[in-house]
Short mmCIF file of C-alpha atoms in Angstrom, two decimals:
data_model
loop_
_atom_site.label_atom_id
_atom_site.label_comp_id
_atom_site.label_asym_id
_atom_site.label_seq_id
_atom_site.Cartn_x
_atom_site.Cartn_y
_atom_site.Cartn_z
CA UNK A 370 0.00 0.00 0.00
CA UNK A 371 1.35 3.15 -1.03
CA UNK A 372 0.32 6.66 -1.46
CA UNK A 373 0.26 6.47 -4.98
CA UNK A 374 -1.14 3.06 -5.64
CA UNK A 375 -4.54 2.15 -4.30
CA UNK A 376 -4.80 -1.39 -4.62
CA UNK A 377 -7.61 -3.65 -2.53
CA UNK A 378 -6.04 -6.72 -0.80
CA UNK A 379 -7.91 -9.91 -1.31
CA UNK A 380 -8.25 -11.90 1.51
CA UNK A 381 -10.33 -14.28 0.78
CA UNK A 382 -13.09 -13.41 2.95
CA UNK A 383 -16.77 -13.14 1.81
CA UNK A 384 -18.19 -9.54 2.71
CA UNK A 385 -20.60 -9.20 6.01
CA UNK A 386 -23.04 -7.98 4.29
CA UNK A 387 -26.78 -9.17 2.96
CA UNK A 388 -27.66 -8.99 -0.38
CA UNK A 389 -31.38 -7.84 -0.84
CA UNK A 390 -33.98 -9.95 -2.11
CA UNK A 391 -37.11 -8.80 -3.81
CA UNK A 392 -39.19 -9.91 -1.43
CA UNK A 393 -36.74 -8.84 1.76
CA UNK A 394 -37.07 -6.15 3.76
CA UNK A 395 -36.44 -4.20 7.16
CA UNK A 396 -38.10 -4.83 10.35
CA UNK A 397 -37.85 -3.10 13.70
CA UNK A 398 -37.17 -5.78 16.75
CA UNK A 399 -37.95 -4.07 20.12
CA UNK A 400 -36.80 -5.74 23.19
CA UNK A 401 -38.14 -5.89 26.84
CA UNK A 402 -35.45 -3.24 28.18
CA UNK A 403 -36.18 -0.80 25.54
CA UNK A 404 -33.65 -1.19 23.25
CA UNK A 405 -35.06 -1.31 19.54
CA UNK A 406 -32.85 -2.13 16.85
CA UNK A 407 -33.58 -2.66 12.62
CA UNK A 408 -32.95 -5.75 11.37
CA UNK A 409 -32.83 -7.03 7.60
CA UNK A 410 -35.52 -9.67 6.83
CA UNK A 411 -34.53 -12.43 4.20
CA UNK A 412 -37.42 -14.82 2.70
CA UNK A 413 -36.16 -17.87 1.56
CA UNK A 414 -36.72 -19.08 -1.80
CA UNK A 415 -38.61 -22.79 -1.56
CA UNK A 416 -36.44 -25.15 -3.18
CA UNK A 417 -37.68 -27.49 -6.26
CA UNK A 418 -36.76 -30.73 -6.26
CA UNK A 419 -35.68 -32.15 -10.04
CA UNK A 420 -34.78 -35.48 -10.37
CA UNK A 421 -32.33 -35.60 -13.39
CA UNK A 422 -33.23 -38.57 -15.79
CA UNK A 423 -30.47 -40.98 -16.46
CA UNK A 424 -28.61 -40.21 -19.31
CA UNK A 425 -29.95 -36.79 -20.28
CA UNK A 426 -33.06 -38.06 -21.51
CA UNK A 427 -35.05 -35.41 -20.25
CA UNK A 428 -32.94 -32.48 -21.82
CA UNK A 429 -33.07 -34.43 -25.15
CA UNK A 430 -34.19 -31.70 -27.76
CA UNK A 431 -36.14 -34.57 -29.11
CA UNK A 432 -38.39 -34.84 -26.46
CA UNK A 433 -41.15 -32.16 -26.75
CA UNK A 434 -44.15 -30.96 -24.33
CA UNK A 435 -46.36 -33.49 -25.66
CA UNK A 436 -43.89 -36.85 -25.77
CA UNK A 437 -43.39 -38.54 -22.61
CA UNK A 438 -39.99 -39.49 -21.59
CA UNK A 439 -38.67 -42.98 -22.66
CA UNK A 440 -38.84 -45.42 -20.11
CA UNK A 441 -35.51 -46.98 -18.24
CA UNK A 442 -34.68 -49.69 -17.65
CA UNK A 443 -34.60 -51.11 -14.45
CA UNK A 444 -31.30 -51.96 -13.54
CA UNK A 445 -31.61 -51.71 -9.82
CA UNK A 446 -33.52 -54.61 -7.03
CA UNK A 447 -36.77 -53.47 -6.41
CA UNK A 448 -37.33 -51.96 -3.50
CA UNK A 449 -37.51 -53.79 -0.10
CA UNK A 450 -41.15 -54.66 0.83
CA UNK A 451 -42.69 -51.93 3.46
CA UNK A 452 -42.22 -53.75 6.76
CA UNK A 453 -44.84 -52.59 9.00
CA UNK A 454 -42.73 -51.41 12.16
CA UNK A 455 -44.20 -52.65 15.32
CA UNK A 456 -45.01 -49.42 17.42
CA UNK A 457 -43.00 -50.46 20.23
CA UNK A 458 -44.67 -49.68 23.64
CA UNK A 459 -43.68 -46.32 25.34
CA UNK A 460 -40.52 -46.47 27.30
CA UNK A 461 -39.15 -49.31 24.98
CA UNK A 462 -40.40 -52.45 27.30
CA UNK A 463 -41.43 -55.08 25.92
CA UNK A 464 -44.46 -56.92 26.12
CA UNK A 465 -42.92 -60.15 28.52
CA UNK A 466 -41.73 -57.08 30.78
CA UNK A 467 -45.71 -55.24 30.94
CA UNK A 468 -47.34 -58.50 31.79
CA UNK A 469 -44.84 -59.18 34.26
CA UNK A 470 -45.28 -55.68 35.27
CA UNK A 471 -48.70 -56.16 35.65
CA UNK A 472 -48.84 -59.48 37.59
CA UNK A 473 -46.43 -57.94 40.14
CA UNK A 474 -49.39 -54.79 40.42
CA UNK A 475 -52.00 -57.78 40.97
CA UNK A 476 -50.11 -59.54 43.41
CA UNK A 477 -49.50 -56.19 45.69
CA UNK A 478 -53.01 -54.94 45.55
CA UNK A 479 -53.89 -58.62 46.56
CA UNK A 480 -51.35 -58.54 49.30
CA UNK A 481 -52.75 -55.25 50.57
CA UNK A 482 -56.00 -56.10 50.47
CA UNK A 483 -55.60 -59.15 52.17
CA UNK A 484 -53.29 -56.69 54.87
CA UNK A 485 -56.52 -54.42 55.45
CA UNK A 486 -58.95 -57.83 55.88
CA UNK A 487 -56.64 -59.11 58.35
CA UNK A 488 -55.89 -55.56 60.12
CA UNK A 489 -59.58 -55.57 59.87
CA UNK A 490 -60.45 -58.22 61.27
CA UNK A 491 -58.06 -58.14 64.24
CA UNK A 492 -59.59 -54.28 64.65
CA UNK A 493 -63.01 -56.00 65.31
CA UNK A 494 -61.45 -58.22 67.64
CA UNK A 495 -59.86 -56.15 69.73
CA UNK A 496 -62.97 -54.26 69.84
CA UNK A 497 -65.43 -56.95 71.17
CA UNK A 498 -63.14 -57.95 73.56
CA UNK A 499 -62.90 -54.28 74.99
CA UNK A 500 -66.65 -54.83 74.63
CA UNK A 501 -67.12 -57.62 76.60
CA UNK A 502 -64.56 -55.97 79.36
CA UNK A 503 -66.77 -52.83 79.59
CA UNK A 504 -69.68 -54.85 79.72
CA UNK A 505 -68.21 -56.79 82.58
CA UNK A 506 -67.00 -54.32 84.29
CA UNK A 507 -70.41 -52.79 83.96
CA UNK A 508 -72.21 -55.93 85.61
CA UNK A 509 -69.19 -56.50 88.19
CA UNK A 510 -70.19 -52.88 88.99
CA UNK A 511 -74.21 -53.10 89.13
CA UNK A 512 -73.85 -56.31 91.30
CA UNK A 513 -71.16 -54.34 94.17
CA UNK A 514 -73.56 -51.46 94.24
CA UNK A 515 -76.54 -54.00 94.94
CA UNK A 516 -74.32 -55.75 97.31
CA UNK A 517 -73.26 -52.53 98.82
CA UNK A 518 -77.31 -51.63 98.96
CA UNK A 519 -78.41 -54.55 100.60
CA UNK A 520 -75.71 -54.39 103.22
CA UNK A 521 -76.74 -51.01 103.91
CA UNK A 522 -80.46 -51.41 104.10
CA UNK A 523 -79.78 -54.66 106.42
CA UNK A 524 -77.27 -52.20 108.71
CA UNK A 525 -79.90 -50.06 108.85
CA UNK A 526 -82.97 -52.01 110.24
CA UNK A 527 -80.49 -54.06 112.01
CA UNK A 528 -80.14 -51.25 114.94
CA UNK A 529 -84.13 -50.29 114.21
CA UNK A 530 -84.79 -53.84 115.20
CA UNK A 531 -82.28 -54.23 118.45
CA UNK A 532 -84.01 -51.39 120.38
CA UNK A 533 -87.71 -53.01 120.00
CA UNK A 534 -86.33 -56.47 120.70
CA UNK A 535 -84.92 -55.00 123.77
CA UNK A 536 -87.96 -52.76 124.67
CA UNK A 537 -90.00 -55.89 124.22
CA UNK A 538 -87.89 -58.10 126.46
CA UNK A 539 -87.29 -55.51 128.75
CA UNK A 540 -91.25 -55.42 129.41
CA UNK A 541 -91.55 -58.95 129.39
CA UNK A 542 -88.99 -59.09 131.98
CA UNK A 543 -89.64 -56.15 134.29
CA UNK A 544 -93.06 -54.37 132.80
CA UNK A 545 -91.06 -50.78 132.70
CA UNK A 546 -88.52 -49.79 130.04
CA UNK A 547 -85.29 -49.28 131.55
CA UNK A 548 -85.12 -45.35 132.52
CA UNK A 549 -82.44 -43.48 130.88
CA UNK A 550 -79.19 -42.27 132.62
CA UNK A 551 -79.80 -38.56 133.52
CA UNK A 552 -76.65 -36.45 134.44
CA UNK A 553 -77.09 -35.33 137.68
CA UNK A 554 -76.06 -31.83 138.07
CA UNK A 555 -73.79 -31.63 141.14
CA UNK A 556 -71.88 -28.76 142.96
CA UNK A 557 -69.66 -27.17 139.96
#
């Protein structure tokens, strides 16, 4: 590079640049923080797919709008027959592995079930034998009190009875109750 010469340098680097399509344009992108910047919008052309015939058939100049294409020969196997893949079963397990699967489910909720008949059963259990306890208890209770009753009525007319007896005997033997003991009121 000198002052007199202006000559570009290749280097062999494509240019940063877009080109602009017909159908490209500008668009304005805003962000969230306020920032809004214009950016160059590119639509992309949709691609055709042409199969080139085998041996230039196809760009023939004999071949016009109206003539169909000669026909090739095969010269390749037919094509595999379509093998149906089997949809294998979500998380790749096999059929073997779900029935096993689901005879191991069975067997729990049998186990568990038979768990709650048996905690079940020894819940009603317990129960009627607290049952019969209380119950016990209840006529071991009734049966004191009506002991306790009875003694107590029997205490009671027991004393009620002693003083007639002895009035009664006392007038068979001397005709006069027995006078009371009086305090006698002496010099104090």
């Amino acid at each position: 590079m000198t002052d007199g010469s202006e000559q570009k340098e290749n280097t062999g680097r494509k240019p940063l640049t877009l080109t602009r399509n017909v159908s490209g344009g500008t668009v304005r992108q805003s962000f969230s923080h306020g920032r809004t910047k214009q950016v160059a919008v590119e639509v992309r052309e949709k691609r055709s797919v042409n199969r080139p015939a085998a041996g230039g058939a196809a760009g023939s100049p004999a071949a016009g709008p109206g003539v169909p294409p000669p026909l090739r020969a095969r010269t390749a196997a037919p094509p595999a027959p379509v093998v149906p893949e089997t949809k294998s079963p979500p998380g790749g397990i096999t059929d073997d592995e779900t029935r096993r699967r689901e005879d191991a489910v069975r067997r729990s909720m049998a186990e568990r079930e038979a768990r709650e008949q048996r905690n079940k059963a020894e819940e009603d259990q317990r129960r009627a034998l607290e049952e019969a306890q209380r119950k016990r208890a209840a006529e071991d209770a009734a049966q004191q009190a009506e002991i306790e009753a009875l003694r107590r009525g029997d205490e009671e007319q027991q004393p009620q009875e002693q003083p007639q007896l002895t009035d009664a005997a006392r007038a068979r033997a001397g005709g006069a109750p027995s006078p009371t003991p009086v305090k006698e009121e002496g010099p104090a």
